[in-house]
Structure formats: structure tokens, C-alpha cells
Coordinates of C-alpha atoms in Angstrom, one line a residue:
Chain A
M725 CA -27.6 -26.4 49.8
I726 CA -23.9 -25.7 48.2
E727 CA -21.1 -24.7 50.1
V728 CA -17.8 -24.0 47.9
N729 CA -14.6 -23.1 50.2
N730 CA -11.6 -22.4 48.3
I731 CA -11.6 -24.9 45.2
V732 CA -8.7 -25.2 43.2
K733 CA -8.5 -27.1 39.9
T734 CA -5.6 -27.4 37.4
Y735 CA -5.1 -29.3 34.2
N736 CA -2.1 -30.5 32.7
K737 CA -0.1 -31.1 36.0
G738 CA -0.8 -27.6 37.1
K739 CA -0.1 -25.7 33.8
V740 CA -3.5 -24.9 33.2
K741 CA -5.3 -23.3 35.9
A742 CA -9.0 -23.7 35.8
L743 CA -10.4 -22.5 39.2
N744 CA -8.0 -20.4 41.5
G745 CA -9.8 -21.1 44.8
I746 CA -13.1 -20.0 44.6
S747 CA -15.6 -20.1 47.5
F748 CA -19.3 -19.3 47.6
S749 CA -22.6 -20.7 48.9
V750 CA -26.1 -21.4 47.6
G751 CA -29.0 -21.4 49.8
K752 CA -32.2 -23.3 49.5
G753 CA -34.5 -22.5 46.7
E754 CA -32.1 -20.0 45.4
V755 CA -31.2 -19.5 41.7
L756 CA -27.4 -18.3 41.4
G757 CA -26.1 -17.5 38.0
L758 CA -22.8 -18.1 37.0
I759 CA -21.8 -15.8 34.0
G760 CA -18.7 -15.7 32.2
P761 CA -17.0 -16.6 28.8
D762 CA -15.6 -20.0 27.8
G763 CA -12.3 -20.9 29.7
A764 CA -13.9 -19.0 33.2
G765 CA -13.9 -22.2 34.7
K766 CA -17.7 -22.7 34.9
T767 CA -17.9 -26.4 33.7
S768 CA -14.9 -27.4 35.9
L769 CA -17.1 -26.2 38.7
F770 CA -20.1 -28.0 37.6
R771 CA -18.0 -31.2 37.2
I772 CA -16.4 -30.9 40.7
L773 CA -20.0 -30.0 42.5
T774 CA -21.6 -33.1 40.7
T775 CA -18.8 -35.5 41.7
L776 CA -17.4 -36.2 38.4
L777 CA -14.1 -34.6 38.8
L778 CA -11.8 -34.0 41.8
P779 CA -10.7 -30.7 42.9
D780 CA -6.8 -30.1 43.8
S781 CA -7.6 -28.8 46.9
G782 CA -10.3 -27.0 48.9
E783 CA -13.8 -28.4 50.2
A784 CA -17.4 -28.5 48.6
Q785 CA -20.6 -29.7 49.8
V786 CA -24.0 -30.1 48.2
N787 CA -27.2 -30.8 50.1
N788 CA -24.6 -31.4 53.0
F789 CA -22.8 -34.2 51.5
H790 CA -19.2 -33.8 50.7
V791 CA -18.3 -34.0 47.2
V792 CA -15.2 -36.4 47.5
T793 CA -16.1 -38.6 50.6
N794 CA -19.9 -38.7 50.0
F795 CA -20.0 -38.7 46.2
N796 CA -22.6 -41.8 46.0
D797 CA -25.1 -39.5 47.9
I798 CA -24.7 -36.4 45.9
R799 CA -25.2 -38.3 42.7
T800 CA -28.8 -39.5 43.9
C801 CA -30.0 -36.1 44.9
V802 CA -28.8 -33.7 42.1
G803 CA -29.8 -33.3 38.5
Y804 CA -27.1 -32.2 36.0
M805 CA -27.7 -30.9 32.6
P806 CA -24.2 -30.7 30.9
G807 CA -23.3 -28.2 28.2
R808 CA -23.0 -30.9 25.8
F809 CA -26.2 -33.0 24.9
S810 CA -25.4 -36.3 26.4
L811 CA -28.4 -38.1 26.1
Y812 CA -28.9 -41.2 24.0
L813 CA -29.2 -40.1 20.5
D814 CA -30.7 -43.6 19.2
L815 CA -33.1 -43.9 22.1
T816 CA -36.6 -42.2 21.6
V817 CA -37.7 -39.0 23.9
E818 CA -39.8 -41.5 26.0
E819 CA -37.1 -44.0 26.2
N820 CA -34.5 -41.7 27.4
L821 CA -36.9 -40.4 30.1
H822 CA -37.7 -43.9 31.2
F823 CA -34.2 -44.9 31.2
F824 CA -33.1 -41.9 33.4
A825 CA -36.4 -43.0 35.6
T826 CA -35.0 -46.4 36.1
V827 CA -31.4 -45.5 37.0
F828 CA -32.5 -43.6 39.8
N829 CA -34.7 -46.2 40.9
T830 CA -38.1 -44.3 40.3
T831 CA -40.8 -43.9 37.7
I832 CA -41.9 -41.4 34.9
E833 CA -45.4 -41.5 36.8
E834 CA -44.0 -40.9 40.5
N835 CA -42.5 -37.7 39.6
Y836 CA -44.6 -36.5 36.7
H837 CA -45.7 -33.5 38.4
L838 CA -42.2 -32.1 38.2
I839 CA -41.8 -32.2 34.4
K840 CA -45.4 -32.0 33.4
D841 CA -45.1 -28.6 31.9
I842 CA -42.0 -29.3 30.0
Y843 CA -42.8 -32.7 28.8
E844 CA -46.4 -31.8 27.5
Q845 CA -44.5 -29.8 24.8
L846 CA -42.6 -33.0 23.9
Q847 CA -45.5 -35.3 24.0
P848 CA -46.0 -35.0 20.0
F849 CA -42.5 -36.2 19.4
K850 CA -42.3 -38.8 22.2
E851 CA -41.7 -41.6 19.6
R852 CA -38.9 -39.6 17.9
K853 CA -35.4 -40.4 18.3
A854 CA -33.6 -37.8 20.5
G855 CA -30.8 -37.6 17.7
K856 CA -33.7 -36.2 15.6
L857 CA -34.9 -33.6 17.7
S858 CA -34.1 -29.8 17.3
G859 CA -32.1 -27.7 19.6
G860 CA -34.9 -26.4 21.7
M861 CA -36.5 -29.9 21.7
K862 CA -33.3 -31.5 23.0
Q863 CA -32.8 -28.9 25.6
K864 CA -36.2 -29.5 27.1
L865 CA -35.9 -33.3 27.0
A866 CA -32.3 -32.8 28.9
L867 CA -34.3 -30.9 31.6
C868 CA -36.7 -33.6 31.8
C869 CA -34.3 -36.4 32.2
A870 CA -32.4 -34.2 34.8
L871 CA -35.5 -33.8 37.0
I872 CA -37.3 -36.8 36.6
H873 CA -35.6 -38.2 40.1
K874 CA -36.9 -35.1 41.8
P875 CA -33.4 -33.7 42.8
A876 CA -32.8 -31.3 45.5
V877 CA -30.1 -29.5 43.5
L878 CA -30.3 -28.6 39.8
F879 CA -27.2 -28.0 37.9
L880 CA -27.4 -26.5 34.6
D881 CA -24.4 -25.9 32.6
E882 CA -25.0 -23.3 29.5
P883 CA -28.4 -24.7 28.8
T884 CA -29.4 -22.0 26.3
T885 CA -26.4 -21.8 24.5
G886 CA -27.1 -21.4 20.4
V887 CA -30.9 -21.3 21.4
D888 CA -33.2 -18.7 20.0
V889 CA -34.6 -15.7 22.0
V890 CA -38.1 -17.3 22.1
S891 CA -36.8 -20.6 23.3
R892 CA -34.7 -18.9 25.8
K893 CA -37.4 -16.9 27.5
E894 CA -39.5 -20.1 27.9
F895 CA -36.7 -22.0 29.3
W896 CA -36.4 -19.4 31.8
Q897 CA -40.1 -19.5 32.5
M898 CA -39.7 -23.0 33.4
L899 CA -36.7 -22.4 35.7
G900 CA -39.0 -19.8 37.6
R901 CA -41.7 -22.4 38.1
L902 CA -39.1 -25.2 39.5
K903 CA -37.7 -22.6 41.9
E904 CA -41.2 -22.0 43.4
Q905 CA -41.4 -25.7 43.9
G906 CA -38.1 -25.2 46.2
L907 CA -35.4 -26.3 43.9
T908 CA -32.0 -25.1 44.1
I909 CA -30.6 -24.1 40.9
L910 CA -26.9 -23.2 39.9
V911 CA -27.0 -22.3 36.3
S912 CA -24.2 -21.0 33.7
T913 CA -25.2 -18.8 30.7
P914 CA -23.2 -16.4 28.6
Y915 CA -26.3 -14.1 28.1
M916 CA -26.6 -11.1 30.1
D917 CA -30.2 -10.6 29.9
E918 CA -30.6 -14.1 31.6
A919 CA -28.4 -13.0 34.3
L920 CA -31.2 -10.6 35.5
L921 CA -33.5 -13.3 36.4
C922 CA -31.1 -14.9 38.9
D923 CA -31.4 -14.2 42.6
R924 CA -27.8 -13.7 42.7
I925 CA -24.6 -13.8 40.0
A926 CA -21.2 -14.4 39.9
F927 CA -19.3 -13.2 37.3
M928 CA -16.4 -15.7 36.7
H929 CA -13.2 -14.8 34.7
K930 CA -10.2 -16.9 33.9
G931 CA -10.7 -19.1 37.1
D932 CA -12.0 -16.5 39.3
I933 CA -15.1 -14.8 40.8
L934 CA -14.8 -11.3 39.8
S935 CA -18.1 -10.2 41.9
I936 CA -21.1 -12.2 43.4
N937 CA -24.2 -10.5 44.4
T938 CA -27.7 -9.8 43.9
P939 CA -28.3 -8.1 40.3
K940 CA -29.6 -5.1 42.0
E941 CA -26.4 -4.9 44.2
I942 CA -24.0 -5.1 41.2
L943 CA -25.8 -2.6 39.3
A944 CA -25.7 -0.2 42.3
S945 CA -21.9 -0.9 42.7
F946 CA -21.0 0.7 39.2
H947 CA -19.5 3.9 40.5
R948 CA -18.7 5.8 37.2
E949 CA -21.0 8.0 35.0
L950 CA -22.2 6.5 31.9
F951 CA -23.6 7.8 28.9
A952 CA -25.3 6.5 25.9
I953 CA -24.4 7.9 22.6
K954 CA -26.8 7.7 19.6
T955 CA -25.3 8.1 16.3
T956 CA -25.8 6.9 12.7
K957 CA -22.0 6.2 12.3
T958 CA -21.3 4.0 15.3
F959 CA -18.0 2.6 14.3
Q960 CA -16.4 5.8 13.0
L961 CA -17.5 7.6 16.4
L962 CA -16.1 4.5 18.4
N963 CA -12.8 4.8 16.9
A964 CA -12.8 8.7 17.2
L965 CA -14.1 8.4 21.0
R966 CA -11.1 5.9 21.3
S967 CA -8.4 8.1 20.6
L968 CA -9.7 10.7 22.7
P969 CA -7.6 11.4 26.1
D970 CA -11.0 12.2 28.0
T971 CA -12.2 8.4 27.1
Y972 CA -12.0 6.0 29.9
T973 CA -14.0 3.1 27.8
C974 CA -16.3 3.0 25.1
F975 CA -17.9 0.3 23.5
A976 CA -20.8 -0.4 21.1
F977 CA -24.1 -1.8 23.0
G978 CA -26.7 -2.5 20.3
E979 CA -28.0 0.9 18.9
S980 CA -26.0 3.1 21.1
I981 CA -22.3 3.6 22.3
H982 CA -21.8 3.4 26.0
W983 CA -19.0 5.9 26.9
V984 CA -17.3 6.2 30.2
P985 CA -15.6 9.5 30.1
K986 CA -12.4 10.0 32.6
I987 CA -13.4 13.6 33.4
H988 CA -16.2 15.0 35.5
T989 CA -17.8 17.9 34.1
T990 CA -21.3 19.3 32.9
P991 CA -23.4 17.6 30.4
S992 CA -23.3 20.2 28.0
A993 CA -19.5 20.3 28.1
L994 CA -19.5 16.3 27.5
Q995 CA -22.2 17.0 24.5
S996 CA -19.7 19.3 23.0
I997 CA -17.1 16.8 23.1
I998 CA -19.4 14.3 21.1
Q999 CA -20.5 16.9 18.7
A1000 CA -17.3 17.8 17.8
L1001 CA -16.9 14.3 16.7
D1002 CA -20.3 13.9 14.9
E1003 CA -22.4 16.7 14.8
N1004 CA -25.5 14.6 14.6
A1005 CA -24.9 12.6 17.8
T1006 CA -26.9 12.6 21.0
L1007 CA -25.9 11.9 24.4
E1008 CA -27.9 10.8 27.5
K1009 CA -26.7 9.9 31.0
I1010 CA -27.8 6.4 31.6
N1011 CA -27.9 3.7 34.6
P1012 CA -25.6 0.5 33.6
T1013 CA -26.8 -2.7 32.4
L1014 CA -25.3 -5.8 33.9
E1015 CA -23.1 -5.9 30.6
D1016 CA -21.4 -2.7 31.5
C1017 CA -20.6 -3.9 34.9
F1018 CA -19.1 -7.2 33.8
I1019 CA -17.0 -5.1 31.2
D1020 CA -16.1 -2.8 34.0
L1021 CA -14.7 -5.6 36.2
L1022 CA -13.2 -7.1 33.5
N1023 CA -11.3 -3.7 32.9
Q1024 CA -10.0 -3.8 36.4
P1025 CA -6.3 -4.4 36.3
N1026 CA -6.1 -7.8 37.9
A1027 CA -8.9 -9.2 35.4
S1028 CA -7.7 -8.0 32.1
S1029 CA -9.3 -9.7 29.0
N1030 CA -7.8 -11.3 26.1
Chain B
M1236 CA -24.6 -0.6 -7.9
Q1237 CA -24.7 -4.4 -8.6
A1238 CA -26.0 -6.6 -5.6
V1239 CA -23.1 -9.2 -4.6
I1240 CA -26.1 -11.7 -3.4
E1241 CA -29.3 -11.5 -5.3
A1242 CA -31.8 -14.2 -4.4
R1243 CA -35.3 -14.4 -6.1
E1244 CA -38.0 -16.9 -4.6
L1245 CA -35.1 -19.2 -3.9
T1246 CA -36.7 -22.4 -2.4
K1247 CA -35.5 -25.5 -0.9
S1248 CA -37.9 -28.5 -0.1
F1249 CA -37.0 -32.1 1.5
G1250 CA -39.8 -33.8 0.3
S1251 CA -43.1 -32.2 1.5
F1252 CA -41.1 -30.1 3.8
I1253 CA -40.3 -26.4 2.6
A1254 CA -37.2 -25.4 4.5
A1255 CA -36.8 -22.1 3.0
N1256 CA -39.4 -20.8 0.8
K1257 CA -39.4 -18.2 -1.8
L1258 CA -36.4 -16.1 -0.3
T1259 CA -36.2 -13.0 -2.2
F1260 CA -33.2 -10.3 -1.3
D1261 CA -30.4 -8.5 -2.4
V1262 CA -27.0 -7.8 -0.4
M1263 CA -25.0 -4.8 -1.5
P1264 CA -21.3 -4.5 -1.6
G1265 CA -19.8 -3.7 1.5
E1266 CA -23.1 -4.2 3.6
I1267 CA -23.3 -6.2 7.0
F1268 CA -26.4 -8.1 6.2
G1269 CA -27.8 -10.0 9.7
F1270 CA -29.6 -13.2 8.8
L1271 CA -31.6 -13.9 11.8
G1272 CA -34.2 -16.4 12.8
A1273 CA -35.4 -19.0 15.4
N1274 CA -33.8 -22.5 15.8
G1275 CA -35.2 -24.5 12.9
A1276 CA -36.3 -21.4 10.8
G1277 CA -34.5 -22.4 7.8
K1278 CA -31.2 -20.4 8.1
T1279 CA -28.8 -23.0 7.7
T1280 CA -30.7 -24.3 4.7
A1281 CA -30.6 -20.9 3.3
M1282 CA -27.0 -20.4 3.8
R1283 CA -26.0 -23.7 2.2
M1284 CA -27.7 -22.6 -0.8
L1285 CA -26.0 -19.3 -0.9
C1286 CA -22.5 -20.9 -0.4
G1287 CA -23.0 -23.4 -3.2
L1288 CA -23.3 -26.6 -1.1
S1289 CA -27.0 -27.5 -1.9
I1290 CA -28.9 -26.8 -5.0
P1291 CA -32.1 -25.1 -4.7
T1292 CA -35.5 -26.9 -5.5
S1293 CA -36.7 -23.9 -7.2
G1294 CA -36.1 -20.1 -7.6
E1295 CA -32.7 -18.1 -8.5
A1296 CA -29.6 -16.6 -6.6
R1297 CA -26.4 -15.4 -7.9
I1298 CA -23.5 -15.0 -5.6
A1299 CA -20.8 -12.8 -6.6
G1300 CA -22.2 -13.0 -10.1
F1301 CA -22.2 -16.8 -10.0
D1302 CA -25.4 -19.0 -10.6
V1303 CA -26.1 -21.4 -7.5
Y1304 CA -27.0 -24.0 -9.8
T1305 CA -24.2 -24.0 -12.4
Q1306 CA -21.4 -22.4 -11.0
T1307 CA -21.0 -23.8 -7.4
E1308 CA -17.2 -24.0 -7.7
K1309 CA -16.9 -20.3 -8.7
I1310 CA -19.0 -19.5 -5.8
K1311 CA -16.9 -21.3 -3.3
Q1312 CA -13.7 -19.8 -4.6
N1313 CA -15.2 -16.2 -4.2
I1314 CA -16.5 -16.7 -0.9
G1315 CA -15.3 -17.0 2.9
Y1316 CA -16.8 -19.2 5.6
M1317 CA -16.7 -19.1 9.3
S1318 CA -18.8 -21.1 11.6
Q1319 CA -19.1 -21.3 15.1
K1320 CA -17.6 -24.9 15.1
F1321 CA -14.3 -23.8 13.8
S1322 CA -12.8 -25.0 10.7
L1323 CA -9.1 -24.6 12.3
Y1324 CA -6.9 -27.6 12.7
E1325 CA -6.2 -27.6 16.3
D1326 CA -3.0 -29.6 16.1
L1327 CA -1.7 -27.3 13.4
T1328 CA 0.1 -23.9 14.6
V1329 CA -1.4 -20.7 13.4
K1330 CA 1.0 -20.3 10.8
E1331 CA 0.4 -23.8 9.4
N1332 CA -3.3 -23.2 9.4
I1333 CA -2.8 -20.0 7.3
R1334 CA -0.6 -22.0 5.0
F1335 CA -3.2 -24.9 4.6
Y1336 CA -6.1 -22.7 4.1
G1337 CA -4.1 -20.4 1.4
G1338 CA -3.0 -23.7 -0.4
I1339 CA -6.8 -24.9 -0.5
Y1340 CA -7.8 -21.7 -1.9
G1341 CA -5.0 -21.9 -4.6
L1342 CA -2.7 -19.2 -3.3
K1343 CA 1.1 -19.3 -4.6
I1344 CA 3.8 -19.8 -1.9
P1345 CA 5.1 -16.1 -2.2
Q1346 CA 1.4 -14.7 -1.9
I1347 CA 0.8 -17.3 1.2
K1348 CA 4.1 -16.0 2.8
K1349 CA 2.8 -12.3 2.2
K1350 CA -0.6 -13.1 3.6
T1351 CA 0.9 -14.7 6.5
D1352 CA 2.8 -11.8 7.7
E1353 CA -0.3 -9.4 7.0
L1354 CA -2.5 -11.3 8.8
L1355 CA -0.2 -12.0 12.0
H1356 CA 0.4 -8.4 12.1
E1357 CA -3.3 -7.3 11.9
L1358 CA -4.2 -9.6 14.5
Q1359 CA -1.2 -9.0 16.6
L1360 CA -0.3 -12.7 16.7
T1361 CA 3.1 -12.7 15.6
Q1362 CA 4.3 -13.9 18.9
E1363 CA 2.0 -16.7 18.8
A1364 CA 2.7 -17.7 15.2
D1365 CA 4.2 -21.1 16.2
K1366 CA 2.1 -22.1 18.9
L1367 CA -0.5 -24.8 18.3
V1368 CA -4.2 -23.5 17.7
R1369 CA -5.2 -25.6 20.5
E1370 CA -3.4 -23.5 23.0
L1371 CA -5.1 -20.3 22.0
P1372 CA -7.9 -18.4 23.9
L1373 CA -11.4 -18.9 22.2
G1374 CA -11.3 -15.4 21.2
W1375 CA -8.2 -15.6 19.6
K1376 CA -9.3 -18.6 17.8
Q1377 CA -12.4 -16.6 16.2
K1378 CA -10.3 -13.9 15.3
L1379 CA -7.8 -16.2 13.5
S1380 CA -10.7 -18.3 12.1
F1381 CA -12.3 -15.0 10.5
S1382 CA -9.0 -13.8 9.0
V1383 CA -8.5 -17.5 7.4
A1384 CA -11.7 -17.1 6.0
L1385 CA -10.6 -14.0 4.1
V1386 CA -7.2 -15.4 3.2
H1387 CA -8.1 -15.7 -0.5
D1388 CA -9.8 -12.2 -0.5
P1389 CA -13.3 -13.3 -1.2
K1390 CA -16.2 -10.7 -2.1
I1391 CA -18.3 -12.1 0.5
V1392 CA -17.8 -13.9 3.8
F1393 CA -20.4 -15.9 5.7
L1394 CA -20.2 -16.1 9.3
D1395 CA -22.5 -18.4 11.1
E1396 CA -22.9 -17.5 14.9
P1397 CA -19.3 -16.4 15.1
T1398 CA -19.1 -15.1 18.4
G1399 CA -20.4 -17.7 20.9
G1400 CA -18.8 -18.4 24.2
V1401 CA -16.4 -15.1 24.5
D1402 CA -16.5 -12.5 27.1
P1403 CA -18.3 -9.1 26.2
I1404 CA -15.2 -7.3 25.3
T1405 CA -13.7 -9.7 23.3
R1406 CA -17.1 -10.1 21.3
R1407 CA -16.9 -6.8 20.6
Q1408 CA -13.3 -6.9 19.4
F1409 CA -14.4 -9.3 16.9
W1410 CA -17.1 -7.0 15.6
D1411 CA -14.2 -4.4 15.1
L1412 CA -12.6 -6.8 12.6
I1413 CA -16.0 -7.2 10.9
Y1414 CA -16.2 -3.5 10.4
Y1415 CA -12.4 -3.3 9.2
A1416 CA -13.4 -6.1 6.8
T1417 CA -16.2 -4.0 5.3
S1418 CA -14.3 -1.0 5.2
K1419 CA -12.0 -2.8 2.5
G1420 CA -15.1 -3.6 0.5
I1421 CA -15.7 -7.1 1.8
T1422 CA -19.7 -8.0 2.2
V1423 CA -20.5 -9.6 5.5
F1424 CA -23.3 -12.1 5.9
V1425 CA -23.8 -13.1 9.6
T1426 CA -26.2 -14.9 11.7
T1427 CA -26.3 -14.6 15.5
H1428 CA -28.2 -15.1 18.5
Y1429 CA -27.1 -12.0 20.4
M1430 CA -29.8 -9.3 19.4
D1431 CA -27.4 -6.3 20.6
E1432 CA -25.5 -7.6 17.5
A1433 CA -28.3 -7.3 15.0
E1434 CA -28.0 -3.7 16.0
Y1435 CA -24.5 -3.3 14.3
C1436 CA -25.9 -4.7 11.0
N1437 CA -26.9 -2.4 8.1
R1438 CA -29.7 -4.4 7.2
V1439 CA -31.4 -7.6 8.9
S1440 CA -33.6 -10.2 7.8
I1441 CA -35.7 -12.1 10.1
M1442 CA -36.7 -15.8 8.9
V1443 CA -39.9 -17.7 10.5
D1444 CA -41.0 -20.9 9.5
G1445 CA -38.8 -20.8 6.2
V1446 CA -40.0 -17.6 5.2
I1447 CA -38.5 -13.9 5.1
E1448 CA -41.1 -12.3 7.6
A1449 CA -39.1 -8.9 7.7
L1450 CA -36.3 -7.3 6.1
D1451 CA -34.9 -3.7 6.7
K1452 CA -32.6 -1.4 8.8
P1453 CA -32.7 -2.2 12.3
S1454 CA -34.0 1.2 12.9
V1455 CA -36.8 0.9 10.5
L1456 CA -37.8 -2.4 11.8
K1457 CA -37.9 -1.2 15.2
Q1458 CA -40.2 1.8 14.4
K1459 CA -42.3 -0.4 12.4
F1460 CA -43.0 -2.7 15.4
N1461 CA -43.3 0.2 17.8
V1462 CA -40.5 -1.5 20.2
D1463 CA -36.9 -0.3 21.6
S1464 CA -35.0 -3.0 20.4
M1465 CA -34.3 -5.8 18.1
E1466 CA -34.9 -8.2 20.7
E1467 CA -38.5 -7.3 20.7
V1468 CA -38.9 -7.1 17.1
F1469 CA -37.4 -10.5 17.0
Y1470 CA -39.6 -12.1 19.7
L1471 CA -42.9 -10.5 18.2
L1472 CA -41.9 -12.4 14.8
A1473 CA -40.5 -15.4 16.0
R1474 CA -43.0 -16.4 18.7
K1475 CA -45.8 -16.9 16.1
A1476 CA -43.5 -19.8 14.6
K1477 CA -45.2 -23.1 14.5
R1478 CA -42.5 -25.3 13.3
S1479 CA -39.4 -26.3 15.5
E1480 CA -37.0 -28.2 12.9

């Protein structure tokens, strides 16, 4: 449904490189997650695929339409939820939805089944102006407006940024139901826990795709030994570990420290290294999370972090 | 030890709507206090009262010893504030931003000069001193924004979702800065949507529908709710929320 071939995008006459020749494809009914920080090129990519921006070079097709030559065809068959809320703040919930339906030559009634689950939660507020809605509600309305013309492909640019854990979970449940109806979804997020819910994920950094695969394969491709250290003195121990020559990387991960040692030795030898620094610390070998994998990719020589 | 933030039944209503309902808590010097809650739970309202930007409807609070009703200017002089939407001027250079905020907070020229050198050195931004803030990567802007919030040596710094939109390494570097600040005795009051960051706080409060529903060390809260992560604690509490702003 989406084919991207060596897309390059620069700004300021080539001075700022947003996308350095990236390629990937997304199959029908697939959810592909773009994971990466601000400045990775996610929004440029969305804008190119929704025909709002021209690439410098490279080719891309959405639903078999070319993004440059067939842009009008693409516009009728995709739904786009930009990162910045872009509905009409001085129209009500219902007026916004009606407006978007009309623009796409359809009616709310015709495709109501697509948005029913989501719109029902907005019903009590349908007379309220969009500008007066909470973050979670705005997000739901924006999704409804992006869906009302029954698009084949849905583009969601950071739909859950700044949204609390509960609303984020609900939002992903909605995406799951849309996927079941055959919708193809390209979605970006800064939250690693959401990445697990995608069929495949692409880790993006500074205009490149560092890795693209299923979450399972990405987790399996982590080839180092990883240990979780529990301590009551996280930041003192982090600093001590950082100055150890045996440390490859160490980062705080919630309640524990994730430590990748350079040396391969017995667990008890590692345990004694740790306990020399903090006698109450405990060590356990663990499987990586997606965030460990992303950090590891960022630490590769060709993808240094800021 | 005297608390740097003391709130007693602090309440703010807008008409019949009680945005923040009888908030009672203390924050001790040098503590990292995580202030969590669902969207619309009343966090921003509470923060605005604590920063002296909004007068409470009822209740008491003292910030660095100053009263939130009568000494709001004193409060502003003794706190730092950094929000997700940067307060830095994009079309000023790094150095000019530091000078500007130093001036706003009443620092004298020699003090500003000294502070500027210190900050640039600590942040390893000496090379970028004359660059426009607009040209800096987001992670650097966040670090600079944090340092600028500390330019007048406040007792408390309020951080409103400081780490959005950066990569996992940069996000952790920001927490190194927070820990460095607390090692110098500064108190940190922080909101975040990243639940792993809640684990980095000494204590955490979780607001639901205007009320503080839980307040303790992350380890104690996890034990109390019999779960493995702060994300689960948050989810169990916040899903009961009835209101959404």
C-alpha cells in the first residue's frame, strides 16, 4: 500500500538534511510504526506521503498512486492526522466532522460504522467547540475526521504525544480495531511501549532508518549480554559504572540500571564487580526491551546521539 | 528539616468546578518530587498555584517559606520554571538567552558573566555560545532551558514535561542534569508522561480528578498496589478518572 524508494528531502537549499534516501514498504492491513526523536525526519516523511511536500529525489507510491504525479488521487484515499492539532477550533465537534465529510464528498451517516466506537465517546460533547476540548478528546476528534471518508491508508503523526497512559492505551485499542477492518496504518510515536503494538517498526534517527523489522526480530537481533541491576542508589551507581573500563553501556531504566559489560565472564564475577561498588545491589541477566535495542543502535558509530 | 513546599488543603475552583481539591503534601529540600496525573487531573492548576501565578480559592501553601496569597513576587524570585514549550528565545543566541534571563532575575552584569561561563562549561556548549538557539538540536535546547531556569540559584525548580520528543539517550542525559542539580541542594518538582521517569523520583504523587490519590516512594506504591511498574500503578488509579478537563 505504501512504497518508498530512496526518498531524499533537504531544507534551506540542502543545508538541513531531513531524509537521507530512505526506502521501505508497507503491506495492506499492516501497522508500521516510525519510532524516533524530533528531527528524525518522521514528519517530513508523512508530509511527502500525503502529497503536502515534494521530495528532492526518490520515488514514493501510496495505494498505487505516485506522490508527485497522482497527488490528487492520493488525497482522496488517505487520512492524515498531523502532529499539530489542525481542526477548526471555532467549530463544534459535530461541525468539524460534518465539514470533513463534506469536503470528501461523503456524509457522516455513510461511514459512521468506521468511527462509531470513537465518536460515541465524543457524543456528549458534540456541541462543544473543538478549541475547548481536552487533549485526549481532540485526539479522538482528529482521528474521526481523518477516518470519515473511509481512507485506505491512515497516516498518524505522533497521535499520542503528551497524552496520558490511560488515553494512550485506549487510542491503541482503537487502532487495533481499525487494523482488523483492513486499514493500512503508518504511525509515529516517541513511546517505546507503543512500538510493541505495531506489526513492524522502523527506528529513525537524523533522516535515516537504523533498523526496520518486526518487534520480535528486532529484540532477537540484540547480540549483547544485558543485565538489570537493582539498587537504592541508582545515580551514584550509574556514575560509578560509567567510569569502569569493563562497562560498554549503562543507562537508568525505571527502577533498575541496564548494564552491558564489555567482558564475558561468569555471573558471579559480574556480581562481585557490582557489589564492590554497592554492596546491596543485585544483578540479573535479562532480555532486552525495544528501548535497549534503540539505544544500542544509537550507539553504533554511524548513528551517534546528540 | 523544613519543607520547601508545604501545601495544606490547597484548593482551586472555577465556578462549581473544583480543579484542585484539598491538596496536602510536603516536599523536602533536595528531593525529586514527581507530580503525575492524567490529562485534566488538575496538575497544571496546582502548579500554577505553587508558582504564584494563580491565587488559590482556599487552603494554605508556602513555597520556599513564602505565602501563595500574599508573597507571590517573592515566590517567583525563588523558583525556576521550565515547560515543554520552551521559554527560550529562538532568535537570540545561547549567550544572549542566558544574559536575558539573568537580567530578568535581577543578576548584576559581573554575576551574569560568571554564570554564563559556568553554564556553558557545564553543558559543554562553549562552542555554541554564539549560535542562535533556533539552530540547536532539541536535546540541547532542553538542557539549556533547564540551566536558564536555574540561573538565579532558585531553591526549587518546576519542570513541566521537560523531556518530550528526544531520543532515549538524550532523555537520560537530561535526568543526569536533574540529579546533578539536586546534589547541589536544589529541589525538583517534575511532571512527566514517561512512567520510567516516575521511577527516578524520590517520591511521586498521582492526581485523579483534582485529588491526590496516592503519594509515596515508587517502591512503596508498587508494593501497595501489588504491581511491578509505576505504569501499572498509574493505570490502576487513573482509569477511574471520570472527568477529562
